[in-house]
Structures are given as C-alpha cells and as structure tokens.
Short mmCIF file of C-alpha atoms in Angstrom, two decimals:
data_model
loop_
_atom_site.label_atom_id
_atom_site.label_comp_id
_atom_site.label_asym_id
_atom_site.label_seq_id
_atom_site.Cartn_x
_atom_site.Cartn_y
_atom_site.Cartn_z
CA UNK A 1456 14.11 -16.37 31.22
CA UNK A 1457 14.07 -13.04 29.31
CA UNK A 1458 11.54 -12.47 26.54
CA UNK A 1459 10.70 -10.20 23.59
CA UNK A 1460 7.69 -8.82 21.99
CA UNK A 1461 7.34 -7.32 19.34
CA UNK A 1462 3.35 -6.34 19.08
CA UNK A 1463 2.95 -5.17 15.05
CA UNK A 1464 3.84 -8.19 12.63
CA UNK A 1465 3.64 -5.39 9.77
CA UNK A 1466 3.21 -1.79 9.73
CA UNK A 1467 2.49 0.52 6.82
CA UNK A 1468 4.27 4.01 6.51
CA UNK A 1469 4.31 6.77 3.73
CA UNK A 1470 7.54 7.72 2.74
CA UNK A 1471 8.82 10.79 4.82
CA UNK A 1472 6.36 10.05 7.41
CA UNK A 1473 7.31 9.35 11.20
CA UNK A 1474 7.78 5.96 12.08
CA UNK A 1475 7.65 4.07 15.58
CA UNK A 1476 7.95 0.25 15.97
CA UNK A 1477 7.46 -0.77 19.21
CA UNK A 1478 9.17 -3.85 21.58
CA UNK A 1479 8.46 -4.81 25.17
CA UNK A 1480 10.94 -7.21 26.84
CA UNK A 1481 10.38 -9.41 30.31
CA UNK A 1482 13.66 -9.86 31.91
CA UNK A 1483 14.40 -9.92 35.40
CA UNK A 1484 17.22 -6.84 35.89
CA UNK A 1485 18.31 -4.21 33.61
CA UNK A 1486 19.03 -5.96 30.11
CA UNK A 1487 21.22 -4.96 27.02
CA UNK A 1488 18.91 -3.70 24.46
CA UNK A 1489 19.68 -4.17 20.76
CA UNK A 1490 17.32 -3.21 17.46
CA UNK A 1491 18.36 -5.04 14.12
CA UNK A 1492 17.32 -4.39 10.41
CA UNK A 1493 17.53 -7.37 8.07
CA UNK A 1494 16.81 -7.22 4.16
CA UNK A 1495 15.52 -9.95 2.07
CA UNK A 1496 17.96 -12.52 1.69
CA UNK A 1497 20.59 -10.73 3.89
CA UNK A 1498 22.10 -11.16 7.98
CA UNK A 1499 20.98 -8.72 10.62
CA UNK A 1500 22.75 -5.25 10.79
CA UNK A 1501 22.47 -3.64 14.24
CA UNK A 1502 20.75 -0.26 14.22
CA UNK A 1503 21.53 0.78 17.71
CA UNK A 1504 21.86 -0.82 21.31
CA UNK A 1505 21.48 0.01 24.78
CA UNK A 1506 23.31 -1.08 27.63
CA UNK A 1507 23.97 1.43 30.37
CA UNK A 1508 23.45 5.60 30.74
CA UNK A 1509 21.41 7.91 28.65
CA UNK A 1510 18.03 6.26 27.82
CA UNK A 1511 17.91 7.86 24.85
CA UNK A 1512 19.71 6.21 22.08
CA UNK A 1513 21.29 7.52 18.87
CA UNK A 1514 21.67 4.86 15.67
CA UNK A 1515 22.35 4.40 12.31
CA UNK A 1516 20.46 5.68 9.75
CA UNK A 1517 18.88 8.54 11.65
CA UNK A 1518 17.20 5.59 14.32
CA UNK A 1519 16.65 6.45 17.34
CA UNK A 1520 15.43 4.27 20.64
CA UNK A 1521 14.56 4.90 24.10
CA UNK A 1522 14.66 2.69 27.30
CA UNK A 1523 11.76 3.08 29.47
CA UNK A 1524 12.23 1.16 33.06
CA UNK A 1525 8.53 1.14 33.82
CA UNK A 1526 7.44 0.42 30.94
CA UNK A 1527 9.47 -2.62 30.08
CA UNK A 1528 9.44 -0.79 26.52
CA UNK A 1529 12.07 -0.23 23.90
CA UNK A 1530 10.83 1.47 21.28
CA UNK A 1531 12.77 2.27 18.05
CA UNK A 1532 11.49 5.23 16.11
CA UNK A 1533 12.73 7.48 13.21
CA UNK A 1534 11.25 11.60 12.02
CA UNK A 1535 11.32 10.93 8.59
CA UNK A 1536 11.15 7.49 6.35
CA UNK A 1537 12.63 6.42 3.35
CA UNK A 1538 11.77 3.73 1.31
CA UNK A 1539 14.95 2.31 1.48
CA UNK A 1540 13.82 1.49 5.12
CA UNK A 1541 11.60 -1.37 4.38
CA UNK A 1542 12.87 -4.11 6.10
CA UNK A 1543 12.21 -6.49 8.90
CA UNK A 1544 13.37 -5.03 11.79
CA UNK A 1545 13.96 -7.36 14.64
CA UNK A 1546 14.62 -5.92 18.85
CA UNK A 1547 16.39 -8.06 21.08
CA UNK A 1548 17.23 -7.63 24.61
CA UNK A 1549 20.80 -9.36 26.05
CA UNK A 1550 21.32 -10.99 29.43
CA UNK A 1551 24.16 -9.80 31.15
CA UNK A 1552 25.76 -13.28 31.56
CA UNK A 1553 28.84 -13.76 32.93
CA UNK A 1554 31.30 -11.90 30.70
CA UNK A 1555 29.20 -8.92 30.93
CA UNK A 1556 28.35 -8.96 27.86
CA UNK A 1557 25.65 -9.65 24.86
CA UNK A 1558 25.37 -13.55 25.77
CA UNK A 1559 22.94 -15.44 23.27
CA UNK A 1560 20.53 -12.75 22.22
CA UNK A 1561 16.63 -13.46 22.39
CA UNK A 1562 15.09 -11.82 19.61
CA UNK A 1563 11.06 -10.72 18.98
CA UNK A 1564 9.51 -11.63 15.91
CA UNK A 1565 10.17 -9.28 13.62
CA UNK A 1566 8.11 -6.20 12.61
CA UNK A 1567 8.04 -6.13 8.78
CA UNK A 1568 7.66 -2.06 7.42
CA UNK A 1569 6.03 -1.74 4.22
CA UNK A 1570 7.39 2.26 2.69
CA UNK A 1571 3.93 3.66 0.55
CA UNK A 1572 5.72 5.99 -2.04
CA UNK B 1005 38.06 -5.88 8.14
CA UNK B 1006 35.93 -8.53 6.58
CA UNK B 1007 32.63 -9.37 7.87
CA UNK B 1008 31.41 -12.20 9.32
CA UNK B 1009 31.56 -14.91 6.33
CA UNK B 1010 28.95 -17.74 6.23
CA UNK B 1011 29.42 -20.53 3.54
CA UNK B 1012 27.73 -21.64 1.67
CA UNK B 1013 24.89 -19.17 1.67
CA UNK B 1014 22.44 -21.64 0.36
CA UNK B 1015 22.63 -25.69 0.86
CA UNK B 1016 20.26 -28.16 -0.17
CA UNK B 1017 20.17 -31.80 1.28
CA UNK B 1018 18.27 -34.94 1.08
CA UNK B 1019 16.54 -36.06 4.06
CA UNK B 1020 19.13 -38.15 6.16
CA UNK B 1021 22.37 -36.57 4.63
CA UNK B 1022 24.21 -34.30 6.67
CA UNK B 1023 24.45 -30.84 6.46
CA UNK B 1024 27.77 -28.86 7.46
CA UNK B 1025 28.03 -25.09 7.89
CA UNK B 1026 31.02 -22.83 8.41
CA UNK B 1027 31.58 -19.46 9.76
CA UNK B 1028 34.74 -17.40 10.42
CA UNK B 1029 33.86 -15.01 12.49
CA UNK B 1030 35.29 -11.09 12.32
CA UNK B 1031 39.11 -10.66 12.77
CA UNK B 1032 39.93 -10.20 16.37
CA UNK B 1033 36.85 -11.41 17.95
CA UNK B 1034 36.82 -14.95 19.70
CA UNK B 1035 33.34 -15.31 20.07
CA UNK B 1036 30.62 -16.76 18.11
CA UNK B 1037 27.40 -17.65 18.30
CA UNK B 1038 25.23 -19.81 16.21
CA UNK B 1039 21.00 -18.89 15.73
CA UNK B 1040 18.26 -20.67 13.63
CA UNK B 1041 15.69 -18.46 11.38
CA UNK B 1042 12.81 -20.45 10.70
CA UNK B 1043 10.16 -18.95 8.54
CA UNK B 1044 7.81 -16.14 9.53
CA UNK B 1045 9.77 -16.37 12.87
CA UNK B 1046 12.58 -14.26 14.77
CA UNK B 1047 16.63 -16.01 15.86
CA UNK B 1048 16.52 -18.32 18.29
CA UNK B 1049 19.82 -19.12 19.80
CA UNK B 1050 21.53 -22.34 19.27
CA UNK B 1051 24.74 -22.05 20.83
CA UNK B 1052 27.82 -19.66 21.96
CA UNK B 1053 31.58 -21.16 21.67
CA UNK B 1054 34.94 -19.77 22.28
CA UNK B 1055 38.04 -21.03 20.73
CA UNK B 1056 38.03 -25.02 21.52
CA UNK B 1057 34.96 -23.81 24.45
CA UNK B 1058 31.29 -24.05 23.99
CA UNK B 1059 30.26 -21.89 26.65
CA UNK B 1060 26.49 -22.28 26.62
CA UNK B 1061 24.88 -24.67 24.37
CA UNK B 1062 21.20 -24.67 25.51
CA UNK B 1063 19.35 -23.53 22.95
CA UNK B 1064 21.02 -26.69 20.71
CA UNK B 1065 18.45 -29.47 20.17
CA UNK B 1066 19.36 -32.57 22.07
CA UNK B 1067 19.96 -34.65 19.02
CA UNK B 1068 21.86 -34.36 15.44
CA UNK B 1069 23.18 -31.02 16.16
CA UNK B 1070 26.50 -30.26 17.12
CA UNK B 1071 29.09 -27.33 16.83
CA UNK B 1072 32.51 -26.80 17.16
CA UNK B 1073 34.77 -23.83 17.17
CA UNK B 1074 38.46 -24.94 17.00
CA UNK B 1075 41.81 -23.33 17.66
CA UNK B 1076 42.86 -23.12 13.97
CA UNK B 1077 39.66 -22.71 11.25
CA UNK B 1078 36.04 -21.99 11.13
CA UNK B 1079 33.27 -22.43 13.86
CA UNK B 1080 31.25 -25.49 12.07
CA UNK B 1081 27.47 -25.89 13.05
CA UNK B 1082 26.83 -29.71 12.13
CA UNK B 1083 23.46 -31.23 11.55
CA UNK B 1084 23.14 -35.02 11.28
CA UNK B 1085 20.83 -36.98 9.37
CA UNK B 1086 18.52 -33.86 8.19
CA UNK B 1087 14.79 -34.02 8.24
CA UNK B 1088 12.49 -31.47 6.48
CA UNK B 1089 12.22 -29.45 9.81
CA UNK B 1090 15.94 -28.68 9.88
CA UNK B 1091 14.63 -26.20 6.72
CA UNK B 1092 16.03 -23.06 8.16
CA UNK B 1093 18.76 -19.56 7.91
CA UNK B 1094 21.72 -20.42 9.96
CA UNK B 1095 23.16 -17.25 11.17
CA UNK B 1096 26.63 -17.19 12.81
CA UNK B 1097 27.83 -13.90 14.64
CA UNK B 1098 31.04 -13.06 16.72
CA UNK B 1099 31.47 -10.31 19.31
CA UNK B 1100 34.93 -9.17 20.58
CA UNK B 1101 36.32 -8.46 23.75
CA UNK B 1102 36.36 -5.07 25.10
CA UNK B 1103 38.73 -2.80 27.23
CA UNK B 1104 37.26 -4.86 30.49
CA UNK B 1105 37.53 -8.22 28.28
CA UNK B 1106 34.08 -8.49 28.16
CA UNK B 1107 31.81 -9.44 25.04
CA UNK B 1108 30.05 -6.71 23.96
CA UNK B 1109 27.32 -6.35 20.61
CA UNK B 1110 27.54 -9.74 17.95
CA UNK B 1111 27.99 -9.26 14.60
CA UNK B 1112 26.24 -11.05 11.84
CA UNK B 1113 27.10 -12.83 9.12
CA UNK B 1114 24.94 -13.36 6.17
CA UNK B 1115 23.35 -16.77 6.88
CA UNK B 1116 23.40 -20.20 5.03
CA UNK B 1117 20.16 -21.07 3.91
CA UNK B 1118 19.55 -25.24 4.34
CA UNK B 1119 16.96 -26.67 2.57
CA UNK B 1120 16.00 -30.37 3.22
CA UNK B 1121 14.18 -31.51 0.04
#
C-alpha cells in the first residue's frame, strides 16, 4: 500500500522569500505525483502533478516540483512567496490502477504555510 | 464548464438521522470519487464509482455508508444513522477520460461540511 509524508505540519515564510515544502511517498513502482493547495473553507486545487518524463515539474502559480527516484521525495518549492500563498498544501502520490490513471489518491497530512509580511 | 458542485456545503444532523450528500461531477468526466477530511488530518479515500459502477470501494467503512453514482443525476454519498464521529468535509472529485481512455488528475469540488450535533 502506497503512503505519504509530509514531514513539516507548519512552516513559517517571509513574504518574497523562497519556499520548499517537502513530501516523501512509499509506493512500490513509479507513482503519479500530485501537490494540492486548499484555503480555509474551500476544495483542493491541484498545483501541479507528475506522472511520466521530465522530473522537473512546472505548476500554477509559479510552483514548481521535482521527482527524485532515490530519494522517494517530491518536493514542491516556489523563488518567491506571496502572502496570498498561505494555505494548506496537501502532496499525494496516485497508484497506477487499472485504467492507468489517478485511482483513489492517498494524500499526506497537510503542511500549513504561515506568509510573515 | 462548471466545477465540481457539492451540496449542501454545510449539513448539520442529529445523532441517528441520516445524512445525504450530492455531487455532480465536471461535464464530460464519468468518474468520481468520494474522500473524508477529518480535522487536523489529510483525504482519505472512501470510494471511486463510474456511472451505475463502484469500481473500488475500500476505503468505505463497513457499516452506514453507502454511495451511488447513477445513470441519470448526482453521485450521492449516504451515511446512515450518524454518530458524532461521522463529523467530517466530504469532498467529491471527477476525472475524465483521456485520448487512451484512461483517468487521468481528479478534480475537486468544494466539500459538504456534516456536522453531527
């Protein structure tokens, strides 16, 4: 059974500094790899995903993520924050079930960021 | 293209009444998938149905819950005699097919909140 960890409950960043929120997964093969962003209140929005190629991955909102193999790791970062990124921000990692696809998503914790003006 | 629409967003039932949620998924896409948000605590999946198919139901608990996604309507996610554990966000999400008719990323809808008082 695949799993997903997501080590930092809550991480503090000042606005316009870097940001990296990390997420290590245990599946058995190569997974689909998916980060989220909920608000208060609100359903999930998907930042970015990973399922096959480059393991470098371009987003929304000027999010990036990269696949590392041997690390198990899929960590989501971004150059420059705004406050309008706090959020809880949520990885998940797919199995590839039988259509191929994104079959019932396991999902870390959650990694709450706190934006200091 | 409308989202995914939940209703209601928020629900409040007694202990031992039952609780019915709805969720029409994206146009076009003829998957959906149900997850539970409890507190402090990341989705856990509850279910994934086709059109008048529940393809993998394991994450359902064994008793109370049930969910149905039928050729004409809403998926429904229905919870029998509530207790104050059921106390949750209910998110729904659909995925379409793509080009190789395979599901791909899920798409979230907004989530009802239950509350069991």
């Amino acid at each position: 059974a695949q799993s997903v960890t997501q080590p930092d409950i809550h991480i503090t960043v000042s606005e316009g500094a870097s940001l990296e929120l990390r997420c290590n997964y245990s599946y058995g093969a190569t997974p689909y790899l998916f980060w989220y962003v909920q608000s208060p209140g609100q359903g999930l929005q998907l930042l970015l995903k990973y399922f096959s190629g480059d393991t470098l991955v371009q987003g929304i909102k000027g999010f990036e993520a990269e696949f590392k193999r041997s690390q198990s790791s899929f960590n989501l970062r971004k150059p420059s924050v705004h406050w309008s990124d706090a959020a809880e921000y949520f990885c998940a990692v797919g199995a590839r079930g039988s259509g191929g696809g994104a079959d019932g998503l396991t999902f870390g914790k959650g990694t709450h960021l706190i934006i200091q003006p | 293209n409308a989202g995914v629409m939940q209703n209601p967003r928020h629900l409040v039932r007694r202990r031992g009444q039952e609780a019915r949620l709805r969720c029409s998924p994206m146009k076009g896409h003829s998957h959906v998938y149900w997850y539970r948000q409890l507190p402090e605590e990341g989705l856990k999946f509850m279910v994934y149905l086709q059109k008048e198919n529940i393809i993998d139901e394991s994450g359902m608990p064994k008793e109370r819950f049930s969910a149905e996604f039928p050729k004409e309507g809403p998926s429904i996610l229905r919870i029998q005699q509530v207790v104050r554990g059921d106390s949750a966000a209910y998110f729904c999400a659909s995925s379409p097919l793509n080009a190789q008719g395979k599901n791909t990323e899920a798409f979230f809808g907004q989530g009802t909140r239950l509350t069991v008082v």
